[in-house]
XYZ file of C-alpha atoms in Angstrom:
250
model
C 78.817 140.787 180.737
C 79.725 137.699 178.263
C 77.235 136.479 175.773
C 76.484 132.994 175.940
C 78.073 132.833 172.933
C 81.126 133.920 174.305
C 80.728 131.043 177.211
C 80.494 128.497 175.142
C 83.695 129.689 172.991
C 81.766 129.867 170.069
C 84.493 132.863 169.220
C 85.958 133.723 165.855
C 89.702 135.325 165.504
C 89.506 138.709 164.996
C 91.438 139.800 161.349
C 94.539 141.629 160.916
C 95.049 145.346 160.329
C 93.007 146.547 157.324
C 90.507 148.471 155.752
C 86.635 148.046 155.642
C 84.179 150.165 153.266
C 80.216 149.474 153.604
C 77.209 151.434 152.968
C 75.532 153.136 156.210
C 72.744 155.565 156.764
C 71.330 157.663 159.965
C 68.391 157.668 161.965
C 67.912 160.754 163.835
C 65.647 163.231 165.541
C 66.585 166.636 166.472
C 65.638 169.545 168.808
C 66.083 173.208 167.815
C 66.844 175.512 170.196
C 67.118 178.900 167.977
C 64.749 180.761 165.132
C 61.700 180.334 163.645
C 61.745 176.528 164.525
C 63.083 176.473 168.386
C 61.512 173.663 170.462
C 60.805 172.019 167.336
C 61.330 168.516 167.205
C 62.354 166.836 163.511
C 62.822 162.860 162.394
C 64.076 161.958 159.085
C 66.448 158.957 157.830
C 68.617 159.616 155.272
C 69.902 157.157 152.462
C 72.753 154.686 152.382
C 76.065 156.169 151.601
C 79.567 155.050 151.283
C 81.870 154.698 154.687
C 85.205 153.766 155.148
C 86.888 152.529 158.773
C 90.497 152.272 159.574
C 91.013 148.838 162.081
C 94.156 148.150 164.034
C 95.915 144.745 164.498
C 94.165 143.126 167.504
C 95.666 143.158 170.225
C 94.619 143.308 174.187
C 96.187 146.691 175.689
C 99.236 145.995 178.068
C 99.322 149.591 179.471
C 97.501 152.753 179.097
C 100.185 154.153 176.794
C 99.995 151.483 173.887
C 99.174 152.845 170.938
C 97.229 151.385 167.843
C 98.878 151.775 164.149
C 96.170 151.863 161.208
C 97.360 150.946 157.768
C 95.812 154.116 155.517
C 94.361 154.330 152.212
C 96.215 156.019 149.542
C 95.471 159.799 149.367
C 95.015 160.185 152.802
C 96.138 162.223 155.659
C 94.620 161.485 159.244
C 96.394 159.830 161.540
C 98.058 156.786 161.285
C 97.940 155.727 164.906
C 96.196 156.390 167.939
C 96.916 155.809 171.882
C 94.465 156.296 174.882
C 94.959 159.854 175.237
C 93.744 160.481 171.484
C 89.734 159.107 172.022
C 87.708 162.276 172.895
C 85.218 160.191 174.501
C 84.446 156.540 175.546
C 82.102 154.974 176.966
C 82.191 152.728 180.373
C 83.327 148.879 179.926
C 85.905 149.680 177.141
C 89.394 149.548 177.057
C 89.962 146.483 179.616
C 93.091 144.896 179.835
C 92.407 141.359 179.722
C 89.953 141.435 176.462
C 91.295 141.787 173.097
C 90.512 144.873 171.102
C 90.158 146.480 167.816
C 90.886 150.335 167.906
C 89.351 152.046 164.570
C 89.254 155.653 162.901
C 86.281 156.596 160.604
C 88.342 157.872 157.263
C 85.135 159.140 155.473
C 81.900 159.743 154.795
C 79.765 162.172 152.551
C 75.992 161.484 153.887
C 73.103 163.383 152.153
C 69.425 163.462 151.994
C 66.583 165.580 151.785
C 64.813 166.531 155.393
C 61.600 168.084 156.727
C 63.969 171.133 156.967
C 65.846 170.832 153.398
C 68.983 169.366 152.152
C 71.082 168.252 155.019
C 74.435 166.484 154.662
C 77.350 165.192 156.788
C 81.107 164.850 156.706
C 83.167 162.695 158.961
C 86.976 161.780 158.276
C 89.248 162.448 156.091
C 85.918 164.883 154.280
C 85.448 166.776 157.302
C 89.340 167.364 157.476
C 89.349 168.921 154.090
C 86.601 171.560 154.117
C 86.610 172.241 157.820
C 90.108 171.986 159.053
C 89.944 174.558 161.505
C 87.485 172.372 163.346
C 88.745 169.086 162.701
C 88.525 166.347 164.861
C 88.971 162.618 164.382
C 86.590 159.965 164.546
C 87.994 157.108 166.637
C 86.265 154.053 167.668
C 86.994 150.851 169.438
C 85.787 146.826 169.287
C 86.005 144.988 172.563
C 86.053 141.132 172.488
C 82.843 139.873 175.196
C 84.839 136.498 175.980
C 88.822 136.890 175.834
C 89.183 136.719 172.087
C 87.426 137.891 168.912
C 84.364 138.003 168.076
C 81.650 138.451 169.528
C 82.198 142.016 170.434
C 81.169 145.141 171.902
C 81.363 148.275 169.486
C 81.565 152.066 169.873
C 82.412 155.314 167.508
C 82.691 158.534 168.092
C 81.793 159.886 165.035
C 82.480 163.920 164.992
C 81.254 165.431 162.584
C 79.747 168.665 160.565
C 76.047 168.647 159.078
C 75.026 170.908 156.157
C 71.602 172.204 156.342
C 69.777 175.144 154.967
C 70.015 176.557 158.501
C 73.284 176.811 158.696
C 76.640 174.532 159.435
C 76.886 172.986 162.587
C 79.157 170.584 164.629
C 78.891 168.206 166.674
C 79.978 167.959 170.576
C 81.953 164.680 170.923
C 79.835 161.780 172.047
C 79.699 158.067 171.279
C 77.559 155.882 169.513
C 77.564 152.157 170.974
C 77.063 149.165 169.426
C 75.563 146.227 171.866
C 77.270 142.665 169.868
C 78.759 142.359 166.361
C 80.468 139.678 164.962
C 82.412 140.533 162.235
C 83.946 143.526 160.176
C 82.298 145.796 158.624
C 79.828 144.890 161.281
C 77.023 144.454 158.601
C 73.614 144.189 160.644
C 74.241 146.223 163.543
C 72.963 149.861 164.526
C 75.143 151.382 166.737
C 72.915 154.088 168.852
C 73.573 157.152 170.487
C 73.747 157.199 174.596
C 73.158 160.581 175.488
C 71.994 164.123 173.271
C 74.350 165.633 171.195
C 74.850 169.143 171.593
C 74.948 170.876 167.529
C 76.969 174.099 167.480
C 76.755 177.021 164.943
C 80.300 176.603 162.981
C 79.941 180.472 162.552
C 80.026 181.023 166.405
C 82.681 178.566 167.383
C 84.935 180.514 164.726
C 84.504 183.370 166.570
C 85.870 181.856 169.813
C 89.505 182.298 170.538
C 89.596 177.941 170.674
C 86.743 176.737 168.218
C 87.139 173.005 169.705
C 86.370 174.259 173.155
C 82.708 175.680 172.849
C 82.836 175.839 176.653
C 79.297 177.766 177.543
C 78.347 178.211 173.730
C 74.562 177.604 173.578
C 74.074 175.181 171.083
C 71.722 175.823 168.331
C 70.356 172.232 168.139
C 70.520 168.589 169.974
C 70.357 165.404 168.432
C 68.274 163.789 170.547
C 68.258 160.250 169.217
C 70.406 158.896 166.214
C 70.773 155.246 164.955
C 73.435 154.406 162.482
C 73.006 151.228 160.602
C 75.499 149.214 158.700
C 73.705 148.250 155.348
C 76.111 146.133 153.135
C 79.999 145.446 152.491
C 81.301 147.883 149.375
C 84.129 145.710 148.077
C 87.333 147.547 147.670
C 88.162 150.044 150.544
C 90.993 151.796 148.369
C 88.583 152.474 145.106
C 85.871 153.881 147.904
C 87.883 155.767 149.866
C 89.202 157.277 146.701
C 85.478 157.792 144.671
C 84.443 159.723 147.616
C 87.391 162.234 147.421
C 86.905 162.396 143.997
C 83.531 163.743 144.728
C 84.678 166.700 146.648
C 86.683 168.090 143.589
C-alpha cells in the first residue's frame, strides 16, 4: 500500500552504496520450554549497543537473479554480495520489480545486558562468524521504496543470531523482523518487530546433528515470543565501529 506521503511524491533519493553504524537495543520476551524454568515466560530490554549494516546501491531488481554488491569495512570477511537465492527468509510484499530497493547485511553486533535469568548477550555478523563458524549464517535484510523511488520505505532483517545466557548457548531459527515506514539510513526512530515466534535451539544439540543449520525436528529449548529492535542514534564513522567492536573480541 503507498503512504500518502508517497502519493504526493514527497520522496527523497535513496543514497549510494555505503556503510551505516548506530546504536540499537532489543525488546523481547521469551518462553522456555526445558528445566527448572519450562513454561516460563521472561521480558527484559537490554541496553544500546553498537551495530553496523552493509547497504547496496539502489537499484529496482530486473530479474530474480540480480545480485546486490556491498562495499565492506576493512577487517572483514562476510560476503560481499548477495542475490535472491542468499535471503533465508522474507517476508510477503518484498522484492517487487517495479519499486526500488536497498538490499543490506548486518556486519555486527555484540549486545549485552543483565536479565531476570542472568547475563545474556548476542552476536550477529561478522561476531557471530568468528566464535561460531560452524553455525554461521548471515544476516541479510532489504528496504523497499512505498512509491517508485526512495524513501519512504518498507524495512525488514533477518537478523540470525546466537544469545549467551547462563542457560546455555542458543540459536536462532531464521525469521524476519519488519519494519512498517522509515525514511532514511540508519533508520533512526524505527522499531522493526518480529512477525512470528522464534524457535531458540541448544548450540550443543545442533552440533550433534550431522547438518547443524538444519535442526529439522530438534525441539527447541526456548521461543522468542515477541522482540522489538529499536534504532537509537547514528554512531559516526562505520569503519572506526566496525573495527572497536572486533577489537573487543580479542
Amino acid at each position: 500500500m503507498t503512504t500518502p506521503a508517497a502519493r504526493a511524491g514527497d520522496d527523497r533519493a535513496f543514497p549510494d552504496v555505503g556503510i551505516d553504524a548506530f546504536l540499537s537495543h532489543f525488546i523481547v520476551a521469551v518462553r522456555f520450554h526445558a528445566g527448572d524454568r519450562a513454561g516460563d515466560l521472561v521480558t527484559f530490554s537490554l541496553p544500546s549497543a553498537v551495530q553496523t549494516v552493509a547497504r547496496s546501491r539502489p537499484f529496482v531488481p530486473a530479474e530474480d537473479g540480480e545480485r546486490a554488491v556491498f562495499r565492506l569495512p576493512e577487517g572483514a570477511t562476510l560476503a560481499d554480495e548477495v542475490g535472491r537465492d542468499d535471503f533465508l527468509v522474507s517476508p510477503r510484499g518484498f522484492f517487487a520489480q517495479d519499486r526500488e530497493q536497498v538490499w543490506l547485511q548486518i556486519l555486527n553486533l555484540d549486545a549485552r545486558g543483565e536479565t531476570p535469568f542472568g547475563p545474556v548477550r548476542v552476536i550477529l555478523g561478522e561476531t557471530f562468524k568468528r566464535e561460531y563458524p560452524d553455525l554461521f549464517q548471515p544476516s541479510f535484510g532489504a528496504a523497499q521504496s512505498l512509491g517508485e523511488r526512495g524513501f519512504p520505505a518498507r524495512l525488514f532483517f533477518s537478523p540470525n543470531a546466537v544469545i549467551e545466557t547462563p542457560l546455555g548457548a542458543w540459536k536462532t531459527r531464521p525469521k524476519a523482523l519488519v519494519g512498517a515506514e522509515i525514511g532514511e539510513f540508519p533508520p533512526i526512530g524505527s522499531y522493526p518487530s518480529l512477525q512470528e515466534p522464534v524457535p531458540l535451539d541448544a548450540v550443543e544439540s545442533l552440533r550433534a546433528l550431522d547438518d547443524p543449520l538444519a535442526p529439522g525436528s530438534l525441539a527447541p529449548v526456548a521461543t522468542i515470543s515477541a522482540l522489538a529492535h529499536p534504532i537509537d542514534a547514528v554512531v559516526h564513522d562505520a569503519q572506526e565501529a566496525f573495527t572497536a567492536i572486533q577489537r573487543s573480541l580479542s
